[in-house]
XYZ file of N, CA and C in Angstrom:
795
model
N -5.201 18.253 -52.122
C -6.170 18.267 -51.027
C -6.944 16.960 -50.953
N -7.304 16.453 -52.155
C -8.032 15.177 -52.180
C -7.187 14.047 -51.602
N -5.864 14.097 -51.883
C -4.975 13.049 -51.391
C -4.922 13.079 -49.866
N -4.771 14.289 -49.277
C -4.746 14.401 -47.816
C -6.074 13.961 -47.188
N -7.154 14.298 -47.900
C -8.475 13.920 -47.395
C -8.609 12.399 -47.341
N -8.118 11.718 -48.422
C -8.189 10.253 -48.458
C -7.334 9.630 -47.357
N -6.143 10.233 -47.106
C -5.250 9.701 -46.050
C -5.916 9.815 -44.686
N -6.457 11.017 -44.421
C -7.120 11.220 -43.123
C -8.347 10.313 -42.980
N -9.027 10.097 -44.107
C -10.208 9.227 -44.074
C -9.814 7.789 -43.734
N -8.710 7.335 -44.370
C -8.238 5.980 -44.103
C -7.755 5.842 -42.655
N -7.041 6.901 -42.178
C -6.571 6.875 -40.784
C -7.757 6.830 -39.835
N -8.783 7.595 -40.159
C -9.982 7.592 -39.326
C -10.660 6.245 -39.312
N -10.741 5.618 -40.492
C -11.368 4.295 -40.580
C -10.579 3.268 -39.774
N -9.255 3.323 -39.940
C -8.406 2.382 -39.197
C -8.506 2.615 -37.688
N -8.534 3.915 -37.319
C -8.643 4.243 -35.892
C -9.935 3.726 -35.295
N -11.034 3.916 -36.034
C -12.326 3.429 -35.541
C -12.321 1.907 -35.457
N -11.709 1.279 -36.474
C -11.632 -0.191 -36.480
C -10.828 -0.705 -35.285
N -9.671 -0.065 -35.021
C -8.849 -0.464 -33.883
C -9.558 -0.197 -32.565
N -10.280 0.933 -32.508
C -11.016 1.261 -31.294
C -12.088 0.216 -31.013
N -12.816 -0.180 -32.068
C -13.861 -1.187 -31.904
C -13.265 -2.529 -31.477
N -12.133 -2.888 -32.114
C -11.476 -4.133 -31.741
C -10.967 -4.090 -30.297
N -10.433 -2.915 -29.914
C -9.956 -2.766 -28.547
C -11.085 -2.902 -27.537
N -12.221 -2.227 -27.857
C -13.376 -2.329 -26.968
C -13.897 -3.760 -26.900
N -13.879 -4.436 -28.061
C -14.322 -5.833 -28.083
C -13.400 -6.705 -27.242
N -12.081 -6.462 -27.337
C -11.113 -7.243 -26.555
C -11.312 -7.015 -25.062
N -11.552 -5.745 -24.690
C -11.799 -5.439 -23.274
C -13.069 -6.141 -22.796
N -14.103 -6.090 -23.653
C -15.355 -6.756 -23.295
C -15.178 -8.260 -23.137
N -14.417 -8.878 -24.063
C -14.161 -10.322 -23.981
C -13.403 -10.656 -22.705
N -12.422 -9.816 -22.341
C -11.645 -10.072 -21.125
C -12.526 -9.977 -19.876
N -13.378 -8.955 -19.824
C -14.248 -8.774 -18.656
C -15.240 -9.936 -18.538
N -15.884 -10.253 -19.686
C -16.864 -11.350 -19.668
C -16.171 -12.681 -19.375
N -15.002 -12.897 -20.012
C -14.263 -14.144 -19.791
C -13.837 -14.305 -18.346
N -13.350 -13.213 -17.732
C -12.938 -13.270 -16.321
C -14.126 -13.609 -15.427
N -15.274 -13.008 -15.737
C -16.481 -13.297 -14.948
C -16.892 -14.764 -15.096
N -16.829 -15.269 -16.338
C -17.206 -16.665 -16.575
C -16.244 -17.629 -15.880
N -14.954 -17.293 -15.866
C -13.974 -18.148 -15.187
C -14.275 -18.219 -13.696
N -14.501 -17.061 -13.088
C -14.783 -17.027 -11.652
C -16.084 -17.766 -11.322
N -17.116 -17.533 -12.158
C -18.414 -18.164 -11.910
C -18.334 -19.671 -12.089
N -17.685 -20.107 -13.180
C -17.581 -21.544 -13.440
C -16.763 -22.250 -12.358
N -15.718 -21.574 -11.854
C -14.920 -22.166 -10.771
C -15.772 -22.378 -9.528
N -16.594 -21.386 -9.198
C -17.453 -21.518 -8.020
C -18.425 -22.683 -8.177
N -19.020 -22.809 -9.378
C -19.991 -23.878 -9.614
C -19.320 -25.247 -9.547
N -18.153 -25.365 -10.227
C -17.455 -26.652 -10.263
C -17.011 -27.075 -8.871
N -16.374 -26.148 -8.127
C -15.861 -26.513 -6.807
C -16.982 -26.704 -5.788
N -18.136 -26.045 -6.018
C -19.269 -26.283 -5.128
C -19.757 -27.724 -5.284
N -19.795 -28.210 -6.531
C -20.204 -29.594 -6.775
C -19.173 -30.579 -6.241
N -17.881 -30.244 -6.430
C -16.822 -31.126 -5.938
C -16.814 -31.178 -4.415
N -17.117 -30.043 -3.762
C -17.194 -30.019 -2.298
C -18.294 -30.948 -1.799
N -19.432 -30.963 -2.524
C -20.532 -31.845 -2.133
C -20.142 -33.312 -2.270
N -19.232 -33.597 -3.215
C -18.776 -34.975 -3.420
C -17.610 -35.333 -2.503
N -17.226 -34.385 -1.630
C -16.167 -34.665 -0.661
C -14.763 -34.540 -1.207
N -14.526 -33.560 -2.066
C -13.185 -33.371 -2.632
C -12.200 -32.986 -1.543
N -11.007 -33.572 -1.598
C -9.962 -33.278 -0.630
C -9.554 -31.806 -0.730
N -9.500 -31.081 0.390
C -9.101 -29.668 0.355
C -7.714 -29.454 -0.250
N -6.809 -30.428 -0.092
C -5.467 -30.303 -0.665
C -5.543 -30.250 -2.181
N -6.362 -31.135 -2.780
C -6.520 -31.138 -4.228
C -7.230 -29.880 -4.695
N -8.178 -29.404 -3.902
C -8.952 -28.228 -4.294
C -8.060 -27.013 -4.474
N -7.220 -26.712 -3.483
C -6.374 -25.520 -3.569
C -5.350 -25.643 -4.693
N -4.832 -26.873 -4.929
C -3.826 -27.062 -5.979
C -4.453 -26.876 -7.357
N -5.570 -27.578 -7.610
C -6.190 -27.496 -8.928
C -6.875 -26.154 -9.154
N -7.240 -25.477 -8.092
C -7.796 -24.136 -8.224
C -6.751 -23.193 -8.811
N -5.560 -23.174 -8.226
C -4.502 -22.285 -8.718
C -4.012 -22.712 -10.103
N -3.921 -24.040 -10.357
C -3.470 -24.524 -11.665
C -4.505 -24.214 -12.742
N -5.789 -24.516 -12.445
C -6.846 -24.264 -13.424
C -6.996 -22.789 -13.743
N -6.858 -21.938 -12.728
C -6.966 -20.496 -12.936
C -5.883 -20.002 -13.890
N -4.656 -20.480 -13.693
C -3.549 -20.061 -14.564
C -3.802 -20.485 -16.011
N -4.243 -21.730 -16.224
C -4.485 -22.230 -17.582
C -5.618 -21.464 -18.259
N -6.718 -21.254 -17.534
C -7.874 -20.570 -18.117
C -7.551 -19.122 -18.497
N -6.764 -18.438 -17.662
C -6.432 -17.045 -17.972
C -5.451 -16.948 -19.144
N -4.574 -17.936 -19.298
C -3.693 -17.955 -20.474
C -4.529 -18.125 -21.741
N -5.515 -19.043 -21.702
C -6.400 -19.250 -22.854
C -7.207 -17.985 -23.148
N -7.701 -17.331 -22.102
C -8.466 -16.105 -22.289
C -7.596 -15.008 -22.896
N -6.340 -14.937 -22.473
C -5.428 -13.927 -23.024
C -5.197 -14.166 -24.514
N -5.048 -15.438 -24.908
C -4.844 -15.753 -26.333
C -6.067 -15.353 -27.145
N -7.260 -15.669 -26.634
C -8.498 -15.311 -27.340
C -8.632 -13.794 -27.448
N -8.315 -13.091 -26.367
C -8.437 -11.632 -26.365
C -7.480 -10.991 -27.355
N -6.242 -11.466 -27.367
C -5.244 -10.890 -28.285
C -5.611 -11.179 -29.736
N -6.126 -12.399 -30.014
C -6.510 -12.741 -31.389
C -7.660 -11.868 -31.880
N -8.482 -11.379 -30.961
C -9.598 -10.500 -31.327
C -9.099 -9.183 -31.910
N -7.964 -8.728 -31.426
C -7.393 -7.461 -31.909
C -6.868 -7.599 -33.328
N -6.583 -8.834 -33.760
C -6.091 -9.054 -35.114
C -4.781 -9.790 -35.187
N -4.208 -10.124 -34.043
C -2.947 -10.873 -34.032
C -3.244 -12.322 -34.410
N -2.486 -12.869 -35.356
C -2.689 -14.251 -35.788
C -2.367 -15.213 -34.654
N -3.318 -16.130 -34.386
C -3.138 -17.066 -33.274
C -1.946 -17.986 -33.505
N -1.750 -18.425 -34.764
C -0.622 -19.333 -35.051
C 0.705 -18.636 -34.758
N 0.799 -17.368 -35.150
C 2.024 -16.614 -34.864
C 2.189 -16.415 -33.368
N 1.057 -16.162 -32.710
C 1.101 -15.945 -31.271
C 1.565 -17.197 -30.538
N 1.066 -18.364 -30.995
C 1.466 -19.627 -30.365
C 2.958 -19.869 -30.559
N 3.461 -19.563 -31.780
C 4.892 -19.727 -32.038
C 5.725 -18.809 -31.142
N 5.246 -17.569 -31.016
C 5.956 -16.619 -30.146
C 5.932 -17.091 -28.698
N 4.755 -17.553 -28.267
C 4.634 -18.052 -26.895
C 5.521 -19.274 -26.661
N 5.640 -20.130 -27.686
C 6.499 -21.310 -27.548
C 7.955 -20.924 -27.366
N 8.413 -19.978 -28.194
C 9.793 -19.516 -28.070
C 10.012 -18.789 -26.746
N 9.024 -17.956 -26.386
C 9.140 -17.249 -25.112
C 9.082 -18.213 -23.942
N 8.244 -19.250 -24.092
C 8.129 -20.241 -23.014
C 9.437 -20.958 -22.765
N 10.170 -21.271 -23.860
C 11.470 -21.935 -23.698
C 12.447 -21.024 -22.970
N 12.489 -19.753 -23.390
C 13.404 -18.802 -22.734
C 13.025 -18.580 -21.277
N 11.719 -18.425 -21.049
C 11.270 -18.209 -19.675
C 11.524 -19.447 -18.818
N 11.326 -20.625 -19.437
C 11.570 -21.867 -18.697
C 13.009 -21.991 -18.238
N 13.951 -21.600 -19.113
C 15.360 -21.639 -18.731
C 15.659 -20.621 -17.638
N 14.981 -19.465 -17.722
C 15.234 -18.413 -16.730
C 14.558 -18.708 -15.399
N 13.484 -19.468 -15.462
C 12.704 -19.730 -14.243
C 12.748 -21.207 -13.868
N 13.941 -21.770 -13.885
C 14.070 -23.186 -13.546
C 13.601 -23.474 -12.122
N 13.857 -22.534 -11.220
C 13.457 -22.741 -9.827
C 11.936 -22.782 -9.709
N 11.240 -21.915 -10.472
C 9.782 -21.926 -10.441
C 9.232 -23.232 -10.992
N 9.883 -23.740 -12.054
C 9.448 -25.015 -12.613
C 9.680 -26.151 -11.623
N 10.784 -26.083 -10.881
C 11.033 -27.112 -9.864
C 10.005 -27.015 -8.741
N 9.546 -25.778 -8.454
C 8.483 -25.625 -7.466
C 7.176 -26.222 -7.963
N 6.899 -26.044 -9.260
C 5.698 -26.649 -9.846
C 5.779 -28.169 -9.780
N 6.952 -28.712 -10.161
C 7.138 -30.163 -10.088
C 7.006 -30.659 -8.655
N 7.532 -29.866 -7.710
C 7.398 -30.230 -6.299
C 5.947 -30.269 -5.867
N 5.143 -29.305 -6.363
C 3.719 -29.298 -6.036
C 3.009 -30.526 -6.568
N 3.374 -30.936 -7.790
C 2.777 -32.149 -8.373
C 3.134 -33.376 -7.534
N 4.401 -33.468 -7.112
C 4.830 -34.605 -6.286
C 4.089 -34.629 -4.948
N 3.881 -33.448 -4.359
C 3.163 -33.380 -3.087
C 1.728 -33.883 -3.251
N 1.078 -33.483 -4.352
C -0.295 -33.909 -4.592
C -0.363 -35.408 -4.866
N 0.636 -35.948 -5.580
C 0.615 -37.379 -5.918
C 0.902 -38.245 -4.706
N 1.973 -37.937 -3.972
C 2.413 -38.815 -2.885
C 1.810 -38.453 -1.529
N 1.242 -37.249 -1.416
C 0.478 -36.836 -0.240
C 1.226 -37.012 1.083
N 2.407 -36.410 1.248
C 3.078 -36.493 2.554
C 2.330 -35.696 3.624
N 1.478 -34.772 3.194
C 0.649 -34.006 4.126
C -0.578 -33.498 3.383
N -1.587 -33.125 4.151
C -2.822 -32.574 3.593
C -3.096 -31.216 4.218
N -4.043 -30.498 3.644
C -4.488 -29.244 4.245
C -5.038 -29.538 5.640
N -4.595 -28.759 6.621
C -5.018 -28.978 8.001
C -3.997 -29.706 8.845
N -2.983 -30.337 8.213
C -1.941 -31.043 8.967
C -0.931 -30.045 9.536
N -0.374 -30.402 10.694
C 0.714 -29.601 11.275
C 2.022 -30.291 10.913
N 2.881 -29.581 10.158
C 4.108 -30.182 9.661
C 5.317 -29.347 10.053
N 6.478 -29.981 9.946
C 7.751 -29.298 10.169
C 8.720 -29.729 9.082
N 9.387 -28.748 8.464
C 10.382 -29.039 7.433
C 11.494 -28.008 7.535
N 12.692 -28.484 7.833
C 13.798 -27.546 8.024
C 13.548 -26.670 9.228
N 13.575 -25.370 9.011
C 13.417 -24.421 10.120
C 11.994 -23.887 10.249
N 11.066 -24.381 9.409
C 9.694 -23.875 9.463
C 8.734 -24.960 9.922
N 7.688 -24.542 10.613
C 6.644 -25.470 11.038
C 5.335 -24.705 11.112
N 4.239 -25.407 10.896
C 2.934 -24.758 10.964
C 1.847 -25.639 10.395
N 0.618 -25.120 10.445
C -0.548 -25.827 9.915
C -0.723 -25.483 8.436
N -0.893 -26.500 7.606
C -1.025 -26.298 6.163
C -2.386 -25.674 5.863
N -2.371 -24.495 5.209
C -3.609 -23.813 4.837
C -3.952 -24.038 3.369
N -2.944 -23.971 2.490
C -3.177 -24.166 1.062
C -1.960 -24.831 0.429
N -2.229 -25.671 -0.590
C -1.153 -26.225 -1.421
C -1.387 -25.687 -2.825
N -0.562 -24.723 -3.254
C -0.718 -24.095 -4.558
C 0.289 -24.690 -5.540
N 0.252 -24.208 -6.796
C 1.086 -24.850 -7.814
C 2.575 -24.586 -7.598
N 2.935 -23.467 -7.002
C 4.342 -23.153 -6.785
C 4.744 -23.140 -5.310
N 3.796 -23.026 -4.415
C 4.132 -22.843 -3.004
C 3.062 -23.439 -2.106
N 3.455 -23.670 -0.853
C 2.529 -24.140 0.171
C 2.475 -23.083 1.271
N 1.268 -22.776 1.738
C 1.064 -21.732 2.739
C 0.826 -22.383 4.093
N 1.633 -21.961 5.080
C 1.518 -22.475 6.440
C 1.164 -21.337 7.391
N 0.401 -21.667 8.430
C 0.178 -20.747 9.548
C 0.872 -21.322 10.773
N 1.814 -20.554 11.344
C 2.573 -21.038 12.486
C 1.728 -21.001 13.749
N 2.262 -21.607 14.814
C 1.533 -21.664 16.085
C 1.315 -20.278 16.672
N 2.202 -19.312 16.354
C 2.031 -17.948 16.864
C 1.420 -17.016 15.813
N 0.606 -17.618 14.910
C -0.199 -16.859 13.939
C 0.630 -16.033 12.964
N 1.704 -16.618 12.463
C 2.461 -16.006 11.380
C 2.228 -16.833 10.120
N 2.099 -16.165 9.007
C 1.899 -16.868 7.733
C 3.245 -17.071 7.053
N 3.535 -18.312 6.672
C 4.809 -18.667 6.050
C 4.533 -19.229 4.657
N 5.223 -18.695 3.658
C 5.109 -19.179 2.282
C 6.345 -20.034 1.995
N 6.136 -21.329 1.746
C 7.251 -22.248 1.540
C 7.230 -22.747 0.093
N 8.335 -22.591 -0.668
C 8.384 -23.126 -2.033
C 8.184 -24.646 -2.023
N 7.406 -25.142 -2.983
C 7.124 -26.579 -3.021
C 8.368 -27.422 -3.226
N 9.364 -26.864 -3.947
C 10.606 -27.618 -4.162
C 11.301 -27.908 -2.832
N 11.249 -26.944 -1.924
C 11.870 -27.138 -0.611
C 11.195 -28.261 0.158
N 9.869 -28.325 0.077
C 9.137 -29.360 0.803
C 9.322 -30.734 0.163
N 9.391 -30.771 -1.165
C 9.510 -32.073 -1.843
C 10.921 -32.643 -1.758
N 11.929 -31.784 -1.518
C 13.318 -32.247 -1.475
C 13.857 -32.437 -0.059
N 13.159 -31.885 0.942
C 13.623 -32.008 2.327
C 12.757 -32.992 3.102
N 13.282 -33.434 4.239
C 12.504 -34.307 5.102
C 11.356 -33.515 5.731
N 10.235 -34.189 5.928
C 9.038 -33.556 6.483
C 8.580 -34.350 7.695
N 8.329 -33.638 8.792
C 7.733 -34.264 9.973
C 6.255 -33.872 9.987
N 5.384 -34.876 9.900
C 3.944 -34.630 9.935
C 3.420 -35.056 11.301
N 3.042 -34.062 12.117
C 2.637 -34.343 13.486
C 1.186 -34.817 13.591
N 0.414 -34.647 12.537
C -1.009 -34.995 12.620
C -1.400 -36.145 11.692
N -0.405 -36.824 11.138
C -0.723 -37.958 10.262
C -1.368 -39.080 11.058
N -0.950 -39.214 12.328
C -1.580 -40.174 13.229
C -2.294 -39.391 14.336
N -3.359 -39.937 14.919
C -4.147 -39.169 15.896
C -3.471 -38.989 17.247
N -2.470 -39.829 17.563
C -1.829 -39.736 18.874
C -0.347 -39.407 18.742
N 0.234 -38.969 19.858
C 1.647 -38.587 19.865
C 2.258 -38.930 21.222
N 3.518 -39.334 21.218
C 4.185 -39.672 22.477
C 4.877 -38.443 23.052
N 4.687 -38.248 24.353
C 5.325 -37.155 25.076
C 6.462 -37.711 25.923
N 7.663 -37.177 25.740
C 8.840 -37.579 26.522
C 9.292 -36.401 27.378
N 9.405 -36.623 28.690
C 9.912 -35.587 29.592
C 10.981 -36.208 30.474
N 12.105 -35.512 30.630
C 13.195 -35.977 31.504
C 13.181 -35.142 32.776
N 13.210 -35.822 33.939
C 13.277 -35.150 35.236
C 14.592 -35.517 35.911
N 15.369 -34.513 36.278
C 16.610 -34.751 37.010
C 16.435 -34.440 38.491
N 16.773 -35.397 39.345
C 16.651 -35.190 40.803
C 17.997 -35.494 41.465
N 18.142 -35.038 42.702
C 19.406 -35.225 43.412
C 19.747 -36.689 43.672
N 21.054 -36.952 43.838
C 21.506 -38.327 44.043
C 21.040 -38.917 45.371
N 20.654 -38.064 46.317
C 20.177 -38.572 47.595
C 18.674 -38.867 47.584
N 18.024 -38.757 46.421
C 16.581 -38.981 46.310
C 16.254 -40.471 46.339
N 15.070 -40.789 46.866
C 14.560 -42.161 46.894
C 14.000 -42.486 45.508
N 14.596 -43.466 44.845
C 14.218 -43.795 43.467
C 12.753 -44.217 43.383
N 12.328 -45.087 44.302
C 10.942 -45.570 44.268
C 9.949 -44.439 44.539
N 10.321 -43.535 45.424
C 9.430 -42.419 45.726
C 9.247 -41.526 44.500
N 10.335 -41.241 43.803
C 10.247 -40.417 42.593
C 9.346 -41.089 41.560
N 9.539 -42.394 41.361
C 8.713 -43.111 40.389
C 7.247 -43.111 40.805
N 6.985 -43.301 42.094
C 5.601 -43.311 42.576
C 4.907 -41.959 42.370
N 5.656 -40.879 42.597
C 5.092 -39.538 42.392
C 4.714 -39.332 40.926
N 5.625 -39.684 40.033
C 5.353 -39.512 38.608
C 4.223 -40.425 38.135
N 4.189 -41.644 38.647
C 3.118 -42.574 38.284
C 1.759 -42.050 38.738
N 1.716 -41.434 39.933
C 0.464 -40.888 40.452
C -0.020 -39.724 39.584
N 0.914 -38.855 39.186
C 0.558 -37.716 38.326
C -0.011 -38.211 36.998
N 0.662 -39.205 36.413
C 0.234 -39.744 35.119
C -1.130 -40.429 35.237
N -1.320 -41.211 36.303
C -2.567 -41.966 36.470
C -3.769 -41.041 36.650
N -3.562 -39.878 37.241
C -4.676 -38.975 37.530
C -4.989 -37.989 36.413
N -4.127 -37.921 35.414
C -4.375 -36.952 34.332
C -5.244 -37.603 33.260
N -6.343 -36.968 32.940
C -7.330 -37.543 32.019
C -6.852 -37.593 30.556
N -5.828 -36.810 30.215
C -5.364 -36.785 28.824
C -4.361 -37.885 28.507
N -3.876 -38.593 29.519
C -2.902 -39.670 29.301
C -3.632 -40.924 28.846
N -3.205 -41.490 27.725
C -3.819 -42.719 27.218
C -3.285 -43.933 27.974
N -4.152 -44.890 28.207
C -3.752 -46.123 28.907
C -3.002 -47.090 27.992
N -3.278 -46.984 26.701
C -2.628 -47.872 25.730
C -2.092 -47.016 24.574
N -0.798 -47.049 24.327
C 0.267 -47.792 25.021
C 0.458 -47.313 26.469
N 0.892 -48.252 27.292
C 1.035 -47.956 28.719
C 2.163 -46.948 28.962
N 1.990 -46.056 29.944
C 3.058 -45.103 30.283
C 4.332 -45.810 30.748
N 5.458 -45.170 30.515
C 6.758 -45.714 30.934
C 7.442 -44.669 31.805
N 7.846 -45.077 33.016
C 8.590 -44.186 33.924
C 9.769 -44.985 34.455
N 10.979 -44.626 34.040
C 12.168 -45.397 34.435
C 13.338 -44.444 34.711
N 14.281 -44.955 35.523
C 15.537 -44.240 35.714
C 16.350 -44.419 34.448
N 16.603 -43.336 33.750
C 17.199 -43.422 32.416
C 18.722 -43.464 32.468
N 19.333 -42.548 33.226
C 20.797 -42.543 33.295
C 21.255 -41.808 34.553
N 22.515 -42.031 34.885
C 23.141 -41.370 36.031
C 23.941 -40.192 35.501
N 23.377 -38.989 35.657
C 24.030 -37.800 35.138
C 25.174 -37.350 36.025
N 25.854 -36.301 35.595
C 26.994 -35.796 36.346
C 26.584 -35.222 37.696
N 25.338 -34.736 37.797
C 24.905 -34.153 39.062
C 23.482 -34.542 39.430
N 22.878 -35.482 38.671
C 21.484 -35.830 38.947
C 21.151 -37.235 38.460
N 20.121 -37.807 39.076
C 19.491 -39.026 38.575
C 18.435 -38.594 37.565
N 18.542 -39.054 36.347
C 17.642 -38.596 35.285
C 16.584 -39.660 34.977
N 15.335 -39.312 35.267
C 14.203 -40.202 35.013
C 13.538 -39.812 33.693
N 13.149 -40.818 32.918
C 12.434 -40.568 31.679
C 10.966 -40.919 31.880
N 10.090 -40.015 31.455
C 8.644 -40.249 31.513
C 8.132 -40.230 30.080
N 7.463 -41.319 29.685
C 6.929 -41.422 28.328
C 5.448 -41.791 28.401
N 4.608 -40.933 27.849
C 3.172 -41.195 27.804
C 2.641 -40.831 26.428
N 1.524 -41.436 26.065
C 0.870 -41.134 24.793
C -0.406 -40.342 25.044
N -0.701 -39.441 24.111
C -1.899 -38.621 24.231
C -2.377 -38.226 22.844
N -3.579 -37.691 22.759
C -4.080 -37.183 21.480
C -3.296 -35.938 21.076
N -3.170 -35.735 19.779
C -2.376 -34.608 19.280
C -2.813 -33.274 19.865
N -4.132 -33.090 19.967
C -4.618 -31.792 20.434
C -4.344 -31.551 21.914
N -3.981 -32.610 22.665
C -3.725 -32.463 24.099
C -2.239 -32.408 24.441
N -1.380 -32.493 23.418
C 0.054 -32.680 23.648
C 0.668 -31.571 24.512
N 0.509 -30.322 24.114
C 1.163 -29.224 24.835
C 0.585 -29.033 26.239
N -0.733 -29.098 26.368
C -1.348 -28.938 27.684
C -0.868 -30.021 28.646
N -0.763 -31.239 28.147
C -0.294 -32.342 28.988
C 1.155 -32.113 29.421
N 2.002 -31.653 28.506
C 3.406 -31.382 28.837
C 3.510 -30.336 29.948
N 2.760 -29.250 29.809
C 2.797 -28.184 30.820
C 2.267 -28.689 32.165
N 1.160 -29.441 32.120
C 0.533 -29.918 33.360
C 1.460 -30.854 34.133
N 2.052 -31.825 33.440
C 2.911 -32.801 34.123
C 4.147 -32.112 34.693
N 4.745 -31.206 33.926
C 5.938 -30.496 34.402
C 5.626 -29.699 35.673
N 4.522 -28.989 35.674
C 4.145 -28.174 36.831
C 3.807 -29.047 38.045
N 3.020 -30.106 37.818
C 2.623 -30.960 38.926
C 3.820 -31.698 39.530
N 4.772 -32.090 38.688
C 5.961 -32.781 39.190
C 6.769 -31.867 40.110
N 6.923 -30.598 39.726
C 7.656 -29.654 40.577
C 6.953 -29.488 41.929
N 5.633 -29.363 41.909
C 4.875 -29.195 43.152
C 5.039 -30.417 44.053
N 4.917 -31.611 43.483
C 5.005 -32.839 44.275
C 6.424 -33.088 44.773
N 7.427 -32.762 43.969
C 8.815 -32.922 44.423
C 9.090 -32.009 45.624
N 8.585 -30.786 45.569
C 8.783 -29.864 46.693
C 8.094 -30.387 47.953
N 6.905 -30.931 47.815
C 6.167 -31.459 48.971
C 6.926 -32.605 49.632
N 7.608 -33.404 48.830
C 8.296 -34.597 49.346
C 9.795 -34.371 49.539
N 10.216 -33.104 49.514
C 11.612 -32.733 49.785
C 12.588 -33.410 48.803
N 12.152 -33.538 47.564
C 13.016 -34.101 46.524
C 13.669 -32.936 45.786
N 14.982 -32.912 45.809
C 15.725 -31.784 45.258
C 15.919 -31.933 43.760
N 15.736 -30.808 43.055
C 16.078 -30.740 41.632
C 17.391 -29.966 41.531
N 18.504 -30.613 41.200
C 19.811 -29.950 41.211
C 19.851 -28.753 40.255
N 20.534 -27.700 40.674
C 20.752 -26.539 39.818
C 22.046 -25.855 40.261
N 22.713 -25.174 39.334
C 23.984 -24.507 39.697
C 23.767 -23.426 40.744
N 24.651 -23.398 41.714
C 24.549 -22.379 42.791
C 25.766 -21.468 42.738
N 25.546 -20.160 42.783
C 26.636 -19.199 42.727
C 26.458 -18.143 43.795
N 27.524 -17.747 44.416
C 27.535 -16.627 45.379
C 28.067 -15.388 44.674
């Protein structure tokens, strides 16, 4: 009976010890998580006052969060009684295996680093890469978040952006608009040019420098094709395209200038 009593006593002592360690680990995790969140807010608030680039902020936010939580996990586990040296060795071996299994994720991380270093785009830029385009909202350690023009959120792996060509539409403040107008072969060339020149001259979004270009571009199979090239601010690009296209149709109709189209009975 004494032997069983001693066994149960030892089990009870160990259970209480493990319970206390478990509660301590939970407490450390809760307090540590709170300190991480609070310290991040304080640090980034100061960096914002110093004018930190939003692109760097989102990248280092996600990177710093991952590192801090890994450190907190090691501290929490060591509190339970696991030897830190053994844990580091296990993590090293696991890291090698995970690294081999997650080569694509590592390439995404490397892609994120390259994006931050070479800065092909920043947060707020409108970019196009492959089949996706949108405004950059965040640059994270593994992925970049875009919002498309029709309010869809697109998550693009950083490796894809770092390895493919990127069109940045907002790197410069202005953009050239090219529109081709096809008119019938019986049209007066000078009249067509004068109509387009008048439309361009009266639109407030068209920049004077560089000067607009309106020329007969080529002789198509069924139409004379005029090219219109004007420069405008990025934010006015689409409105200007719609306005010129609509006004040209109205003016061509007024002046009896035909726009060829297939006719079927």
